[in-house]
Coordinates of N, CA, C and O in Angstrom, one line a residue:
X1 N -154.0 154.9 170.2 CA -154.7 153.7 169.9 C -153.7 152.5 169.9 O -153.9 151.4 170.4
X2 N -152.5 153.0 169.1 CA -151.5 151.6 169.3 C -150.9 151.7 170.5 O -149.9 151.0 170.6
X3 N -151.2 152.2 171.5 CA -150.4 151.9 172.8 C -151.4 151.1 173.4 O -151.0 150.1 174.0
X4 N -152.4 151.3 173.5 CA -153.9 150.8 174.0 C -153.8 149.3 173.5 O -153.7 148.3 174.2
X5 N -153.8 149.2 172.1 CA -153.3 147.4 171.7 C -152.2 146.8 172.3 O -152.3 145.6 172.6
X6 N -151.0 147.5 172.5 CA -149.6 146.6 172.7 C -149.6 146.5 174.1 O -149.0 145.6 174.6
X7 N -150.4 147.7 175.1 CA -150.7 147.4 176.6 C -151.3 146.3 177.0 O -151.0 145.7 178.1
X8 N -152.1 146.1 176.3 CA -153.2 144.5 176.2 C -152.7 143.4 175.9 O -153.1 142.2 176.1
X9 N -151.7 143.8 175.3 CA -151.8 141.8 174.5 C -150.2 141.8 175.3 O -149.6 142.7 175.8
X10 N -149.8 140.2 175.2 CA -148.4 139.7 175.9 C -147.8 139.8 175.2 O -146.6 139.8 175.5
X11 N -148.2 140.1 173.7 CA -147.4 139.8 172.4 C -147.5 140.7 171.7 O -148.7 141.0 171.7
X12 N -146.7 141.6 170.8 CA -147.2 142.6 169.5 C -147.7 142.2 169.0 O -148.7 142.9 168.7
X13 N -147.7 140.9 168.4 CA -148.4 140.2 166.9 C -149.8 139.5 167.4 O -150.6 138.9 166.7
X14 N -149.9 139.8 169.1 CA -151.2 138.9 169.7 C -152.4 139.8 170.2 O -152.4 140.4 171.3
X15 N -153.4 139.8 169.3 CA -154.6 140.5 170.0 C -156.1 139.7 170.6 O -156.4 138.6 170.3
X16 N -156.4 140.1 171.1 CA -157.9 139.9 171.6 C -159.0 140.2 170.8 O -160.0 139.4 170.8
X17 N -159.0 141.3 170.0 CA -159.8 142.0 169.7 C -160.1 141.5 168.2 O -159.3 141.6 167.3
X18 N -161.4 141.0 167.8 CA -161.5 140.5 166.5 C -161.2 142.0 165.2 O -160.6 141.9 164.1
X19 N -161.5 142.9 165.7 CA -161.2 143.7 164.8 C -159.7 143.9 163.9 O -159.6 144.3 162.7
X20 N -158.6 143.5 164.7 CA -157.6 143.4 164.2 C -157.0 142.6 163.3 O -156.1 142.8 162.5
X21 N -157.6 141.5 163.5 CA -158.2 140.4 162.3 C -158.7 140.6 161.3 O -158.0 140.3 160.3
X22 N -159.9 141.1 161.0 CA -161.0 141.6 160.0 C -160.1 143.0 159.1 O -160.3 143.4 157.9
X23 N -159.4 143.5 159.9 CA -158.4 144.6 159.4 C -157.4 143.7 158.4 O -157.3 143.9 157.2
X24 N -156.7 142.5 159.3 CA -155.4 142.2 158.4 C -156.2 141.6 157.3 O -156.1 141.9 156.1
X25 N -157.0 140.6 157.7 CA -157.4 140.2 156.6 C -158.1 140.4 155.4 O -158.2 139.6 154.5
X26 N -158.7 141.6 155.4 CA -159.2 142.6 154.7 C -158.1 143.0 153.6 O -158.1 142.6 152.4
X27 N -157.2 143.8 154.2 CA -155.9 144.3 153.8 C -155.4 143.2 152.6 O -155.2 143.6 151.4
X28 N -155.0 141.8 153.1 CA -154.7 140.8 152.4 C -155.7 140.5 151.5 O -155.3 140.7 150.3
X29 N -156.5 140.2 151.7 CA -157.4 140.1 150.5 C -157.5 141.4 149.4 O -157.6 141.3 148.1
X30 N -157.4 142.3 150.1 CA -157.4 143.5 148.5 C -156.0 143.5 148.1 O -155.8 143.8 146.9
X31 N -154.8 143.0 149.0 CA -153.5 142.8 148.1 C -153.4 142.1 147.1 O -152.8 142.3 146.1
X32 N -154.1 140.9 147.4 CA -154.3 139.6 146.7 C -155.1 140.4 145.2 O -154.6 140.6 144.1
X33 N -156.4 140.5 145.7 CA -156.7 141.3 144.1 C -155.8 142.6 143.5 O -155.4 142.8 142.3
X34 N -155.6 143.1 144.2 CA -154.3 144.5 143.8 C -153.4 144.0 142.5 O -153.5 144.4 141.3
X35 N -152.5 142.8 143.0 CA -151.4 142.4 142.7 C -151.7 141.1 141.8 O -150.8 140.7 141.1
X36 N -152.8 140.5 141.9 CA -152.5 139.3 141.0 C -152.4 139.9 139.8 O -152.3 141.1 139.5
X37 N -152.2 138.5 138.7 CA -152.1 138.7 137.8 C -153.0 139.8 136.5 O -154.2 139.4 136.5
X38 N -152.8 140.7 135.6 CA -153.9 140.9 134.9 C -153.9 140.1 133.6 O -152.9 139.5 133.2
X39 N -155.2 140.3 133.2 CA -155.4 139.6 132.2 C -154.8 140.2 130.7 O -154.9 141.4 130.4
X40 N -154.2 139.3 130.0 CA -153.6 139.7 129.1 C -153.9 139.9 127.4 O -154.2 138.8 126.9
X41 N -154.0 140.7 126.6 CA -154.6 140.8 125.6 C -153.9 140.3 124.1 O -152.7 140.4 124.0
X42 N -154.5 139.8 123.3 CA -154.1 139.0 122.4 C -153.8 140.3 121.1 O -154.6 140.8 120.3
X43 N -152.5 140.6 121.0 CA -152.6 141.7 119.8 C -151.8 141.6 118.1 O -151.1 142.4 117.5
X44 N -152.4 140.2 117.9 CA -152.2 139.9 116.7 C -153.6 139.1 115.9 O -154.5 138.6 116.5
X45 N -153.5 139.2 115.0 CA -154.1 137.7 114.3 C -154.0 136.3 114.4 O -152.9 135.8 114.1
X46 N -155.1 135.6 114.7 CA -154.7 134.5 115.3 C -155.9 133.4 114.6 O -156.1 132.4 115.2
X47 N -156.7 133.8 113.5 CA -157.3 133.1 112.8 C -157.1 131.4 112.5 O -157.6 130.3 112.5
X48 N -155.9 132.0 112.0 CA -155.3 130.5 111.4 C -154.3 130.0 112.2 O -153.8 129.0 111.6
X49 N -153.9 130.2 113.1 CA -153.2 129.2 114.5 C -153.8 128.0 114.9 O -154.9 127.7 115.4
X50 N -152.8 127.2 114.6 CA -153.0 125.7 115.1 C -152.6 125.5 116.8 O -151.5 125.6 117.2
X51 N -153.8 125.2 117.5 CA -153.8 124.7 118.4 C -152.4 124.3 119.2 O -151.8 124.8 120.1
X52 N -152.0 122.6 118.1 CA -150.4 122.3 118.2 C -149.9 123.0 118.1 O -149.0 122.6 118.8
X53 N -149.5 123.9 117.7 CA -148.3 124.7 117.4 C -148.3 125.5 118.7 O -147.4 125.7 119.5
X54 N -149.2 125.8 118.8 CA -149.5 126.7 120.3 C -149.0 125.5 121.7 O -148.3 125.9 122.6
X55 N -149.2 124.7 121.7 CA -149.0 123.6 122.7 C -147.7 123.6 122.8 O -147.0 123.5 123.9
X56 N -147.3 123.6 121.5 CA -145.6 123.4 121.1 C -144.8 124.6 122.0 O -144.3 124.5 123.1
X57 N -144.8 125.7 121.2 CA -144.7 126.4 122.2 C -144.7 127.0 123.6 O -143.8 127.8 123.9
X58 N -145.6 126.7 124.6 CA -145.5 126.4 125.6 C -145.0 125.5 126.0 O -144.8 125.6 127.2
X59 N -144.4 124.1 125.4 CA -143.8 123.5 126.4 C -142.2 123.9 125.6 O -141.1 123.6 126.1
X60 N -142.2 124.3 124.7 CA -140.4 125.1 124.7 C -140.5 126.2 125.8 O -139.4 126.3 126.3
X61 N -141.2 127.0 126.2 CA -141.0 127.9 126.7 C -141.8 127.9 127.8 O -143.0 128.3 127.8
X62 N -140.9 127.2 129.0 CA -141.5 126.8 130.2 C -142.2 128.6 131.0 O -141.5 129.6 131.0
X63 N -143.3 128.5 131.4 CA -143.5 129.7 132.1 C -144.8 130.7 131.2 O -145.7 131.5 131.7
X64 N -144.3 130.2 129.6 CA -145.1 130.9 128.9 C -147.0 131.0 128.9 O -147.6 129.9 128.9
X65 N -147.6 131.9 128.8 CA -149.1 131.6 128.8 C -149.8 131.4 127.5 O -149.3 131.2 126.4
X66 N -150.7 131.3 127.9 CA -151.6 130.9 125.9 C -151.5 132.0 125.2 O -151.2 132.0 124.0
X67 N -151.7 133.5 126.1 CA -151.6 134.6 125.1 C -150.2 134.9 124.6 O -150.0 135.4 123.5
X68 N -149.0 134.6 125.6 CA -147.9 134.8 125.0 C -147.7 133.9 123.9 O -147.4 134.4 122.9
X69 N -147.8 132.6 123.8 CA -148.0 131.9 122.8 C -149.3 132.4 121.4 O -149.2 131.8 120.4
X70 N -149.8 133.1 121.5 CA -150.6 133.5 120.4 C -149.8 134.9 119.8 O -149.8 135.3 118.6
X71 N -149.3 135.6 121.1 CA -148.9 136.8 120.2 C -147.3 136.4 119.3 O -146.8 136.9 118.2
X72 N -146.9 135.3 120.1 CA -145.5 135.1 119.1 C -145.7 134.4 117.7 O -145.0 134.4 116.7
X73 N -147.1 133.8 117.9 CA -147.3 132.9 116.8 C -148.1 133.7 115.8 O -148.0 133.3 114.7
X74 N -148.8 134.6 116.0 CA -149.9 134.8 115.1 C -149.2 135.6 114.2 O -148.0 135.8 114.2
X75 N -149.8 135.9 113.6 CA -149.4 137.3 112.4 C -150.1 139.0 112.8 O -151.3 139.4 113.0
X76 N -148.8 139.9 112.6 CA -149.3 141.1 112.8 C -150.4 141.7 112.2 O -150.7 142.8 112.4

């Protein structure tokens, strides 16, 4: 089957055939869901957390998300 494609096209990476398309992009798309990010769980107490303080924290700690900011702030 892959000699039948690379005999066809002028190029490896160049096909005719929409199927080869619908393939990569397929592929890419479930990598994309595969690999993004998961959702992260909050595993403390967070009743009494002020908002600010949460804000605060993220901008000390460039990168950080709301849940990492809740888990360092809240109480066990």
């Amino acid at each position: 089957m892959l000699s039948l494609f690379f005999s066809r096209c002028p190029e490896p990476w160049v096909s005719d055939e929409p199927i080869y398309g619908l393939l990569l992009g397929s592929g890419a798309l479930m990598g994309w869901f595969w690999f993004r990010d998961k959702q992260q769980k909050v595993t403390v107490d967070a009743s009494d957390l002020d908002p600010k303080d949460v804000k605060a924290y993220r901008q000390q700690h460039r990168g950080a998300t709301i849940s990492d900011a809740v888990n360092a702030l809240g109480k066990p």
